C-alpha atoms as one frame of an Amber mdcrd trajectory, in Angstrom:
protein
   0.000   0.000   0.000   1.344   3.442  -0.839   1.054   6.436   1.468  -1.149
   8.144  -1.148  -3.923   5.637  -0.394  -3.696   5.790   3.396  -5.997   7.855
   5.609  -5.571   8.151   9.372  -8.246   8.822  11.964  -8.222   9.654  15.675
 -10.636   8.080  18.139 -10.199  10.808  20.751 -11.575   9.613  24.066 -11.952
  11.719  27.195 -13.871  10.700  30.297 -15.292   7.689  28.462 -16.680   9.907
  25.673 -15.720   9.788  21.983 -15.156  12.936  19.916 -17.040  13.064  16.605
 -16.487  15.695  13.915 -19.059  16.874  11.355 -17.680  17.236   7.830 -17.876
  20.546   6.013 -17.081  19.055   2.584 -16.957  17.839  -0.069 -20.676  18.303
  -0.859 -21.403  14.553  -0.962 -20.067  14.140   2.586 -21.063  17.509   4.074
 -22.923  17.070   7.355 -21.767  13.484   7.904 -19.832  12.651  11.051 -16.353
  11.178  11.120 -13.163  10.712  13.085 -10.769  13.657  12.861  -7.812  12.918
  10.612  -6.888  12.861   6.964  -4.578  11.677   4.239  -0.998  10.683   4.905
   1.384  12.713   2.753   3.942  10.822   0.631   6.890   9.836   2.816   5.115
  10.883   6.038   4.861   8.528   9.005   1.191   7.727   9.559   1.282   8.434
  13.300   2.999  11.777  12.675   0.349  12.529  10.042  -2.428  11.935  12.554
  -0.816  14.220  15.141  -0.455  16.886  12.414  -4.066  16.474  11.254  -5.424
  16.839  14.807  -3.430  20.059  15.243  -4.710  21.429  11.905  -8.343  20.329
  12.274  -8.895  20.679  16.016  -6.128  22.944  17.317  -4.952  20.322  19.821
  -1.896  18.238  20.537  -2.735  14.561  20.927  -0.966  11.537  22.308  -1.707
   8.380  20.361  -2.513   5.082  22.015  -3.269   1.704  20.497  -4.629   1.138
  17.040  -8.305   0.284  16.582  -8.592  -2.825  14.416  -6.683  -3.224  11.188
  -7.302  -1.789   7.734 -10.713  -0.099   7.425 -11.677   0.163   3.728 -12.825
   3.494   2.285 -14.008   4.576  -1.165 -11.719   4.771  -4.187  -9.212   2.236
  -2.872  -8.275   4.190   0.254  -7.669   2.442   3.573  -8.069   4.036   7.004
  -5.998   3.319  10.109  -7.526   4.551  13.370  -5.785   5.092  16.717  -7.099
   5.869  20.143  -5.896   9.317  21.195  -6.053  11.645  24.158  -5.767  15.423
  24.153  -2.462  16.489  25.699  -2.797  20.240  25.121  -5.617  22.521  24.001
  -9.365  22.111  23.711 -10.802  20.679  20.480 -12.311  23.339  18.205 -13.975
  22.787  14.801 -11.340  24.572  12.693 -12.164  22.579   9.533 -15.459  20.944
  10.546 -19.009  22.243  10.934 -19.233  21.007  14.527 -17.731  18.708  17.130
 -19.608  16.564  19.618 -18.550  14.443  22.578 -20.587  11.238  22.560 -21.251
   9.070  25.596 -21.188   5.316  24.885 -24.999   5.201  24.710 -24.998   8.165
  22.260 -22.549   6.765  19.690 -25.251   6.395  17.046 -27.009   9.705  17.756
 -25.156  11.311  14.826 -25.224  10.191  11.164 -21.713   8.727  10.811 -20.234
   8.387   7.357 -20.825   4.768   6.251 -17.115   3.896   6.194 -16.754   4.992
   9.831 -19.648   2.901  11.184 -17.658  -0.353  11.612 -14.979   1.586  13.504
 -17.644   3.146  15.758 -18.969  -0.353  16.497 -15.480  -1.603  17.388 -14.839
   1.386  19.655 -18.238   1.063  21.293 -17.285  -2.408  22.529 -14.195  -0.937
  24.216 -15.727   2.102  25.935 -17.022   1.736  29.482 -20.812   1.862  29.477
 -21.798   4.161  32.300 -25.469   4.546  31.312 -26.719   1.823  33.618
């Protein structure tokens, strides 16, 4: 797989809640919810790319934890790698998104996730502590 086909995403968790980001574009994806992140630049380390993307999109510094699953397929031959992350500095702001939302485990499906992100949400949901009961 070449870097040009790799996308990275951050499952930012704080206090048992997952951060979701609402896309501003392109038009076909506008309004859908996703994990913050983006494309890995040619020659860029994928973990470094994710730290960079979180700074650009959210204005935060993150510390990456373990990876969530393996290769998550996207459209047009892209593959997404997702890592758990925590915010080390700053407060997430929607610098490139329409909105951000912290979701409790029982709220994970309260937003319309992009279809490619749904299997990742399901995997993460099994790992979050369920404090609703």
